[in-house]
XYZ file of C-alpha atoms in Angstrom:
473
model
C 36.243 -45.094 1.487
C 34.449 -44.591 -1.657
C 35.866 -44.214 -5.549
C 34.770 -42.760 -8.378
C 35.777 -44.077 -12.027
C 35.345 -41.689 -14.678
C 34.962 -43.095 -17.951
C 34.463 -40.978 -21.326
C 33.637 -42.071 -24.254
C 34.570 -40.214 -28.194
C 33.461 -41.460 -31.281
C 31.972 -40.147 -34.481
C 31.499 -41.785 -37.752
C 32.517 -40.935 -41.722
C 29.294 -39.998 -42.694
C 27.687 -41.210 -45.790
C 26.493 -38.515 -48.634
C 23.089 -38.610 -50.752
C 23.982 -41.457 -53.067
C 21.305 -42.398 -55.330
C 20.825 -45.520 -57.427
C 22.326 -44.390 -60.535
C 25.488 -44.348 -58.759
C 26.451 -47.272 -58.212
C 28.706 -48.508 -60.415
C 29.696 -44.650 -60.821
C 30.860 -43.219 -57.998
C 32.896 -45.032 -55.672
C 33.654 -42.360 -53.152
C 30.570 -42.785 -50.104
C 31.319 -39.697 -47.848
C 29.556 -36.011 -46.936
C 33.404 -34.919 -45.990
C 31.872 -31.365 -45.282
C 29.552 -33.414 -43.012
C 31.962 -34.541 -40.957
C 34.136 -31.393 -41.015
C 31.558 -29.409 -39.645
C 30.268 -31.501 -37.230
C 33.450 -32.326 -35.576
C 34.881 -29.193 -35.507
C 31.554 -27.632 -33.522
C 31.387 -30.241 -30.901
C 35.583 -30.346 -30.292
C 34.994 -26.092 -30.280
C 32.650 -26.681 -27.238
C 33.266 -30.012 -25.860
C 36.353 -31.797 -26.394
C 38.847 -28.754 -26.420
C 37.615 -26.952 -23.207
C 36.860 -30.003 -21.362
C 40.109 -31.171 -21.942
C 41.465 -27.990 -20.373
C 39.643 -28.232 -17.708
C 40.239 -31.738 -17.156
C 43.969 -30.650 -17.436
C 43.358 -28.043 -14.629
C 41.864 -30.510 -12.482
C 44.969 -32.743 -12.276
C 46.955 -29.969 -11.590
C 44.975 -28.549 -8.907
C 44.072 -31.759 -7.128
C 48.140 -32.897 -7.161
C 47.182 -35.979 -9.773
C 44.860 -37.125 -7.494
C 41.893 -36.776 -9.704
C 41.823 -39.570 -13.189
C 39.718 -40.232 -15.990
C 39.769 -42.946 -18.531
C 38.738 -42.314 -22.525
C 37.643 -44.417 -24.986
C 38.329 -42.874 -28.395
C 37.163 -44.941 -31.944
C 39.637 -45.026 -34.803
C 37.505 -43.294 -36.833
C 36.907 -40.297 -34.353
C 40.686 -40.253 -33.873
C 41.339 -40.149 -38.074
C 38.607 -37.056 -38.176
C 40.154 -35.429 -35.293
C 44.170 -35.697 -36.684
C 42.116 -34.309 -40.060
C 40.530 -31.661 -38.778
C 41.334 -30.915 -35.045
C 44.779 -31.742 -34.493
C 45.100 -29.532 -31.536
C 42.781 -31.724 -29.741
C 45.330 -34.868 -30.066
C 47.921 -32.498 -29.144
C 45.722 -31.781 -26.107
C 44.969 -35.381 -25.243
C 49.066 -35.860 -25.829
C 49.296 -33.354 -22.847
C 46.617 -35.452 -20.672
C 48.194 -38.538 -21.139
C 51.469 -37.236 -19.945
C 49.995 -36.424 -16.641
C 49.986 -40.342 -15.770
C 45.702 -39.764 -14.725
C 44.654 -40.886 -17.540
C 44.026 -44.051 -19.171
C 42.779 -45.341 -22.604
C 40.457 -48.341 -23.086
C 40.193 -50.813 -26.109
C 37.379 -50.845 -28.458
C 36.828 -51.600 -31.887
C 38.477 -49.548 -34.288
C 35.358 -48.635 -36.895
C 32.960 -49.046 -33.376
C 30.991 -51.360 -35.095
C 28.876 -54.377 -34.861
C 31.747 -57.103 -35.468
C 31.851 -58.870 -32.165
C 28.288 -60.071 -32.360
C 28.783 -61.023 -36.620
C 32.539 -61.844 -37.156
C 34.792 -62.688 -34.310
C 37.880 -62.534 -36.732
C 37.019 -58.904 -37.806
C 36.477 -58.203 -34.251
C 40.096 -59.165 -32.988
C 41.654 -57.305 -36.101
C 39.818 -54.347 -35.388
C 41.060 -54.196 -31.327
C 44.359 -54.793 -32.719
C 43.727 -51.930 -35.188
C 42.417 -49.728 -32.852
C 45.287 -50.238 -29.916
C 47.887 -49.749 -31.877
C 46.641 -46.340 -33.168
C 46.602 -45.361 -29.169
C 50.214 -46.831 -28.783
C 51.146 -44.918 -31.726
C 49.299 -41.389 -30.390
C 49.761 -41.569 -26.955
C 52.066 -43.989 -25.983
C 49.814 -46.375 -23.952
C 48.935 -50.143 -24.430
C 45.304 -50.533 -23.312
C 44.523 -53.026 -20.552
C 40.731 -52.793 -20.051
C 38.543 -53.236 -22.949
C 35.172 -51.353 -23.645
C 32.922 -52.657 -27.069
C 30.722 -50.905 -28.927
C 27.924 -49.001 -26.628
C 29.346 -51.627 -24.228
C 28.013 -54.729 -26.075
C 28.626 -57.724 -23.699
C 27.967 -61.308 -23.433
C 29.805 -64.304 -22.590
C 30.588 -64.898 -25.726
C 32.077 -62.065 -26.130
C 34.196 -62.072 -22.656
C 35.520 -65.264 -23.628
C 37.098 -63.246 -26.572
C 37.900 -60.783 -24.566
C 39.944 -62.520 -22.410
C 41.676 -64.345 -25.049
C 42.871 -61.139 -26.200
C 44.887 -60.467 -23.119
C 42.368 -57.928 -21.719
C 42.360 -57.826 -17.845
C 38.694 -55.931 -17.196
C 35.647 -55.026 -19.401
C 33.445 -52.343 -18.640
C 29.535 -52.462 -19.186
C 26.076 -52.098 -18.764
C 23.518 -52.234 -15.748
C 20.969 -54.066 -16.853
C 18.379 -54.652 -14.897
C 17.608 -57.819 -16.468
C 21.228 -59.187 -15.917
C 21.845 -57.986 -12.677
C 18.001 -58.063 -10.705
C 18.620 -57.089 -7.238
C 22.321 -56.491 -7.218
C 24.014 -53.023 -7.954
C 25.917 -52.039 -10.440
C 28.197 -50.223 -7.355
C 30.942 -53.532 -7.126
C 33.835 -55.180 -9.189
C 32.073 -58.231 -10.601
C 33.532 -61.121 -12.889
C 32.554 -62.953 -16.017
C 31.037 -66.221 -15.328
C 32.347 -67.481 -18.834
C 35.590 -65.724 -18.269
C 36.188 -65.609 -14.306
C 39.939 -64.173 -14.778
C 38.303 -61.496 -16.505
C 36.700 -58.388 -14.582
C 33.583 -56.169 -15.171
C 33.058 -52.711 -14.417
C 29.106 -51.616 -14.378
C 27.857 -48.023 -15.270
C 26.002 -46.727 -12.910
C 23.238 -45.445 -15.189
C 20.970 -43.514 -12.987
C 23.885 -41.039 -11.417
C 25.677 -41.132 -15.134
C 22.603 -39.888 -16.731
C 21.986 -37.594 -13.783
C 25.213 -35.633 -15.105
C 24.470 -36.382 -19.495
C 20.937 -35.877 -20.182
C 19.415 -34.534 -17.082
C 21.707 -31.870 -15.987
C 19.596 -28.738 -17.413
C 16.479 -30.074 -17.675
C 14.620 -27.471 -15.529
C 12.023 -29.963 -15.284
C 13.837 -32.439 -13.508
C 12.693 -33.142 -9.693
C 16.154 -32.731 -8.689
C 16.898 -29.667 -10.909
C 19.553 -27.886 -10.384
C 22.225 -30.134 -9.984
C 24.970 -28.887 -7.486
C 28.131 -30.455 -6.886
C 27.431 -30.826 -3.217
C 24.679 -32.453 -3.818
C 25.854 -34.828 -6.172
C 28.536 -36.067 -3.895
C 25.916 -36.061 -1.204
C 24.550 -38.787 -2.797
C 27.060 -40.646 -3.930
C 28.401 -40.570 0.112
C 25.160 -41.550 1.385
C 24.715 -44.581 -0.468
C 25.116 -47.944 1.219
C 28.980 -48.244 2.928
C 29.707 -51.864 1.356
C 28.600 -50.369 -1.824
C 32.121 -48.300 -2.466
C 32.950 -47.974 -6.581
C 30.473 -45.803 -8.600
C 31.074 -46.112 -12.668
C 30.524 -42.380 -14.235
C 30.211 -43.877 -18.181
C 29.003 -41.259 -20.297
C 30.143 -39.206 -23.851
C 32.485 -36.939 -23.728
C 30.416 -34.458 -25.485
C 27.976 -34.738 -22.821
C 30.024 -31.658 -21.101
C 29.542 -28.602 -23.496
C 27.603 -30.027 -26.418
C 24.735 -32.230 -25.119
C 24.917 -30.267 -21.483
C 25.816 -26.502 -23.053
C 28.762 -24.370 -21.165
C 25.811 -22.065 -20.335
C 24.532 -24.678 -17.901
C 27.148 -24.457 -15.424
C 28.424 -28.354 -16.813
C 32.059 -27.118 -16.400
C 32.023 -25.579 -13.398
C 29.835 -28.470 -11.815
C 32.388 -31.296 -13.090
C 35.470 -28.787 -12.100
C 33.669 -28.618 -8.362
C 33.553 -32.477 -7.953
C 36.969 -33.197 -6.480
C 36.724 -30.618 -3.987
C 33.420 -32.107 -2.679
C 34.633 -35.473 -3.148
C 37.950 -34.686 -0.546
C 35.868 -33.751 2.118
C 34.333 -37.032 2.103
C 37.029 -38.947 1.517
C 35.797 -40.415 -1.601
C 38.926 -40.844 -4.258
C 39.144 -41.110 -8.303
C 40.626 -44.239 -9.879
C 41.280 -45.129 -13.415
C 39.337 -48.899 -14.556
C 42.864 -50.805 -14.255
C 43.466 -49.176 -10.444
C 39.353 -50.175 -9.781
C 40.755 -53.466 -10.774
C 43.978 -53.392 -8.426
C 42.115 -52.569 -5.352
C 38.710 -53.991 -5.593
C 37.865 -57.656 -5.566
C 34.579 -59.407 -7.750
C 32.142 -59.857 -5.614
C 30.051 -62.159 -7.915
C 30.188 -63.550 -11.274
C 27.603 -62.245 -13.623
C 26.257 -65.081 -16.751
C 24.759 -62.719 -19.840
C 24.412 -65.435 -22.153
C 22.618 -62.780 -24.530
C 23.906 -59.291 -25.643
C 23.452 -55.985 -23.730
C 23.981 -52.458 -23.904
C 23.880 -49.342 -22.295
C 21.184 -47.884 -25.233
C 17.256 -47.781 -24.369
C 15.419 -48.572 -21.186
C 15.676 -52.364 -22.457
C 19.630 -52.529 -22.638
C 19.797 -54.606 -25.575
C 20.751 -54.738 -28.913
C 17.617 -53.622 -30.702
C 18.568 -49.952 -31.358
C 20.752 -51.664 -33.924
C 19.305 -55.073 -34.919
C 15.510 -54.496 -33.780
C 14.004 -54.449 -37.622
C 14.342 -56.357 -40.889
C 15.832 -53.429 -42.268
C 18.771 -53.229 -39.744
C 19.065 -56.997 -39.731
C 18.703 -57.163 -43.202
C 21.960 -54.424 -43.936
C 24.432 -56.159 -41.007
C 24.794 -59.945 -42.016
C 24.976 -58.263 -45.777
C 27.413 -56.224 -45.554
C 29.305 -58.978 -42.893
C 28.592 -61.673 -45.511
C 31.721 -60.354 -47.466
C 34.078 -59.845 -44.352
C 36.530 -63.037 -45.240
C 36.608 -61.426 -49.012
C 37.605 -58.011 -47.448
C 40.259 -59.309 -45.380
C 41.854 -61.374 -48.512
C 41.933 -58.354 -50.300
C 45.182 -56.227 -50.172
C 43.633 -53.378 -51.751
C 43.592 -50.063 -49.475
C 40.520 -48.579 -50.476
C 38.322 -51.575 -49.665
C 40.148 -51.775 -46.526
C 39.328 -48.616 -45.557
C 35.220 -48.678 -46.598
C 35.130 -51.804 -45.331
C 35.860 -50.084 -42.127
C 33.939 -47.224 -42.192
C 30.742 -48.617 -43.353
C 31.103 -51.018 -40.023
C 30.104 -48.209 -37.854
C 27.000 -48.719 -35.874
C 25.857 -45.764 -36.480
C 24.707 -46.830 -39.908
C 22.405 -49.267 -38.303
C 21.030 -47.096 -35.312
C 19.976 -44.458 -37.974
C 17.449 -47.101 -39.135
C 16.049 -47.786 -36.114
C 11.878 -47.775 -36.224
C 12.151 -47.638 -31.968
C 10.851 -44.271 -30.492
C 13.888 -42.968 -28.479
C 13.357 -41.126 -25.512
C 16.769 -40.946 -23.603
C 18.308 -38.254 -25.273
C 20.722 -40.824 -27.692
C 23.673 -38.920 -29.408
C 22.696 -40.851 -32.402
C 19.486 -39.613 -33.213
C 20.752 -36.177 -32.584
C 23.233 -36.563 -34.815
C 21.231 -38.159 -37.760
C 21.625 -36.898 -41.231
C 18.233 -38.611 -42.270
C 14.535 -37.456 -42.640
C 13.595 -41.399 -41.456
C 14.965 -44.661 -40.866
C 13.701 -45.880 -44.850
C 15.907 -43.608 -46.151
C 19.144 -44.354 -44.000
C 18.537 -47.930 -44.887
C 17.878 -47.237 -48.455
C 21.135 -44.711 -48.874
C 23.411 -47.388 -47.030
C 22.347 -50.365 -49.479
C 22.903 -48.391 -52.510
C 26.449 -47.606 -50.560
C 26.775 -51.080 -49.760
C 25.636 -52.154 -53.437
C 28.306 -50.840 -54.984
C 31.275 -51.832 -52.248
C 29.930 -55.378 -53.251
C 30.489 -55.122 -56.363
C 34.265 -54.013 -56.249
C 35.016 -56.390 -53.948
C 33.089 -59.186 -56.269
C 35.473 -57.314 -59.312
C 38.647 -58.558 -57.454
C 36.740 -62.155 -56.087
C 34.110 -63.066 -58.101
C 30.990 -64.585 -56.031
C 30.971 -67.392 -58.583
C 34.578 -68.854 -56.502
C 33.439 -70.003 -52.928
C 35.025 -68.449 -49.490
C 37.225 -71.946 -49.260
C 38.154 -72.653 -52.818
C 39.419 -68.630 -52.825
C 41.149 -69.111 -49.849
C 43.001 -72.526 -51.232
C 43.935 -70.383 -54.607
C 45.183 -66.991 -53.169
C 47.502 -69.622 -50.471
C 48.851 -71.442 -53.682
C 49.233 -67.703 -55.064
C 51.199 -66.252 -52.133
C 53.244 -69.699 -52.043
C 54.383 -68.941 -55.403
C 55.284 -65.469 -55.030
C 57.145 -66.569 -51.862
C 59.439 -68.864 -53.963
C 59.610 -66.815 -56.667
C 61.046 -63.862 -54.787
C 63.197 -66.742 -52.824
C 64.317 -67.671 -56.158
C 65.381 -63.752 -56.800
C 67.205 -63.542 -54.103
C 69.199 -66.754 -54.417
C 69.985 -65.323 -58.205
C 70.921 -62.019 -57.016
C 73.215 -63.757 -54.447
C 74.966 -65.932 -57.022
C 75.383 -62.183 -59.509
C 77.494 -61.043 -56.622
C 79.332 -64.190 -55.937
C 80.310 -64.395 -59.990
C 84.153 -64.716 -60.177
C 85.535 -61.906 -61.909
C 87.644 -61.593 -65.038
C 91.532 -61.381 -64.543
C 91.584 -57.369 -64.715
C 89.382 -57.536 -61.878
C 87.047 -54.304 -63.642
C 84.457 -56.417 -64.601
C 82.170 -59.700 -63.387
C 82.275 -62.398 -66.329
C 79.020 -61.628 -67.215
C 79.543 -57.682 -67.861
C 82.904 -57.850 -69.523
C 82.948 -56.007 -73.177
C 83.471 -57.584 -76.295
C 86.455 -56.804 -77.661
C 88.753 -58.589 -79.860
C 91.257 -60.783 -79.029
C 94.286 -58.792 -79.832
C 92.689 -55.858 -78.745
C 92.967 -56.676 -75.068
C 96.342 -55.563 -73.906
C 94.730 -52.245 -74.078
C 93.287 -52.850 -71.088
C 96.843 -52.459 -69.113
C 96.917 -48.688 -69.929
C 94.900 -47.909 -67.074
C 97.493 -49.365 -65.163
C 100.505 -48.039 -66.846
C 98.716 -44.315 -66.531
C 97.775 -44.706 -62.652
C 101.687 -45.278 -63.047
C 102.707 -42.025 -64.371
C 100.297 -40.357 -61.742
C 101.907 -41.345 -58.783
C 105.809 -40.398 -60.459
C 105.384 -36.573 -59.151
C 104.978 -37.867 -55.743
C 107.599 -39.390 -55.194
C 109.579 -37.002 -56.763
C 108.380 -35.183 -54.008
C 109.835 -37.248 -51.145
């Protein structure tokens, strides 16, 4: 018996607008909101929304047997509750099936594990609670950024609670074994690793309607064919791909619906079941532990990190704009919070990239710039001015350590003094009160001395009022 593990992945950035030098200092808003309107709104128009109902049909049709798993970023799930909210009401739907289950990432999909392992854990922490708070689920496998692994970052990983960790193939990390097994980490042997499957993923996301391709057209029946006829100990395929893959990269007019809608059917008559990553992790045992003691991917024929980090200029904008992280997190200001996130995505840094591309990357497609000089040259001016108004609020002249020790003694202080405020406000409703019983010592009027018998008249006239009642009885 064979399974197949579905994985999709959803992300888009906040997109940065023309900003030019003589803005900084000026304009503190960084965003091409029409941008991102736009762009969203096509691809959930023919990808997200109809896959999702046929995804929906699927589980219907195939009595729950058929499951997917998504990993959404926070910042594609803020766009889409801006501008698509059907689509979370859609994933609300898919979610309530019980065939569907959400990974952990990094909230702002960015670079953080590999620069700032404290940013990093705030951000998964971010990002889960935002699915909790959507959808209702607490994720149990995690997924970085373009699957980003190394040991490092499994050790992390597993200190985070995380059971499983999906991630690349690459060649260079795995040599003769396949990606078609449950392996383990070798810094983190409690924690699993699920391998795409790279060839038969990009089979279905950039190869589908290429008329050029050997193996052009691509038939359901033929897909399964080969997934069947591949070696019997060899019995978990990883499907990793973009969700927009089906109707945006692969258009409805290629038959990408109606191919992915066939694959169950196929699939039954050979036995061969879908699983979610945490049921792959139930049923299946590691078979091996796998050392990366340097960062992959699942970007570029090399696997690596050099779409992002490959050039000076990409290098050069990271460990700036991660020089200030500990600065950002003391700072309680919402605005900075929220930059400070959204200039994190790695998209920023893969729109520099000097590589020639070749594999059809959803970056690239989706780049607003004429060349990688100007991305880098519009994100420093960006990042220029962030510095500054986080400098404004902790001057660079004040080291990381002494600022810490100061904003500590700061928050001690406010701590007592609103202990101290509380204690008072305690004692103001403990104060004895004055014989009449009206008024706390403190709030009594002045009168004269001779003057206060007058306060018995209340009495005498709550007197009077009661008279007619008992007149009554």
């Amino acid at each position: 018996m064979k399974a197949i593990c579905f994985y999709f992945q959803i992300h888009q950035p906040f997109r940065l607008k023309h900003y030019r030098f003589f803005d900084i200092g000026n304009d503190h808003y960084y965003y091409d909101d029409f941008a991102d309107d736009d762009i969203i709104t096509r691809i959930a128009q023919r990808s997200y929304l109809p896959a999702n109902e046929m995804l929906l049909d699927m589980i219907r049709e195939n009595g729950k047997k058929f499951k997917v798993a998504f990993s959404i970023s926070g910042t594609a799930l803020e766009q889409l509750e801006q501008y698509v909210p059907e689509f979370i009401d859609s994933m609300k739907e898919l979610a309530q099936t019980g065939c569907v289950e959400f990974l952990s990432e990094t909230y702002a999909h960015s670079l953080s594990s590999l620069y700032d392992p404290e940013e990093f854990v705030a951000q998964v922490k971010a990002h889960d609670e935002k699915i909790f708070q959507l959808f209702g689920q607490r994720p149990k496998v995690f997924r970085n950024t373009e699957l980003i692994y190394d040991d490092d970052i499994a050790s992390m990983v597993k200190a985070m609670g995380f059971k499983a960790a999906i991630t690349a193939d690459a060649k260079h990390v795995l040599g003769w074994r396949s990606p078609n097994f449950l392996y383990c980490s070798a810094s983190a042997p409690k924690l699993k690793l699920l391998l795409k499957n790279s060839k038969l993923s990009d089979d279905i996301s950039f190869r589908f309607s290429n008329p050029e391709w050997a193996s052009y057209p691509l038939t359901a029946d033929k897909y399964i064919h080969w997934i069947n006829e591949l070696p019997q100990e060899e019995q978990l395929v990883n499907l990793f791909m973009n969700y927009d893959a089906l109707g945006e990269l692969q258009p409805r007019e290629s038959g990408i619906f109606e191919f992915i809608k066939a694959l169950p059917r196929f699939a039954a008559e050979h036995d061969i079941q879908f699983w979610t990553p945490s049921e792959v992790v139930s049923k299946f045992k590691p078979v091996a532990e796998l050392a990366v003691p340097y960062p992959m991917s699942w970007t570029d024929e090399a696997r690596d990190t050099s779409a992002w980090l490959g050039n000076t200029l990409q290098q050069e904008a990271v460990k700036k704009l991660y020089s200030i992280g500990e600065r950002v997190r003391l700072c309680t200001d919402r605005r900075i919070k929220q930059d400070w996130n959204y200039l994190q995505a790695s998209d920023h840094f893969f729109y520099m990239s000097t590589k020639h591309n070749d594999d059809g990357s959803v970056h690239s497609h989706y780049s607003p710039y004429d060349s990688p000089y100007t991305a880098f040259t519009n994100y420093m001016n960006v990042l220029s001015d962030f510095m500054t108004r986080v400098e404004e609020q902790y001057p660079a002249s004040i080291d990381n350590e002494e600022l810490n020790s100061l904003l500590l003694t700061i928050r001690n202080q406010e701590q007592e003094i609103a202990k101290m405020h509380r204690e008072v406000e305690l004692l103001r409703n403990n104060i004895v009160k004055d014989t009449t019983g009206d008024f706390p010592i403190d709030e009594v009027p002045e009168v004269e001395p001779a003057k206060k018998k007058a306060t018995a008249k209340p009495k005498a006239a709550t007197a009077k009022k009661k008279a007619p009642s008992a007149k009554k009885q």
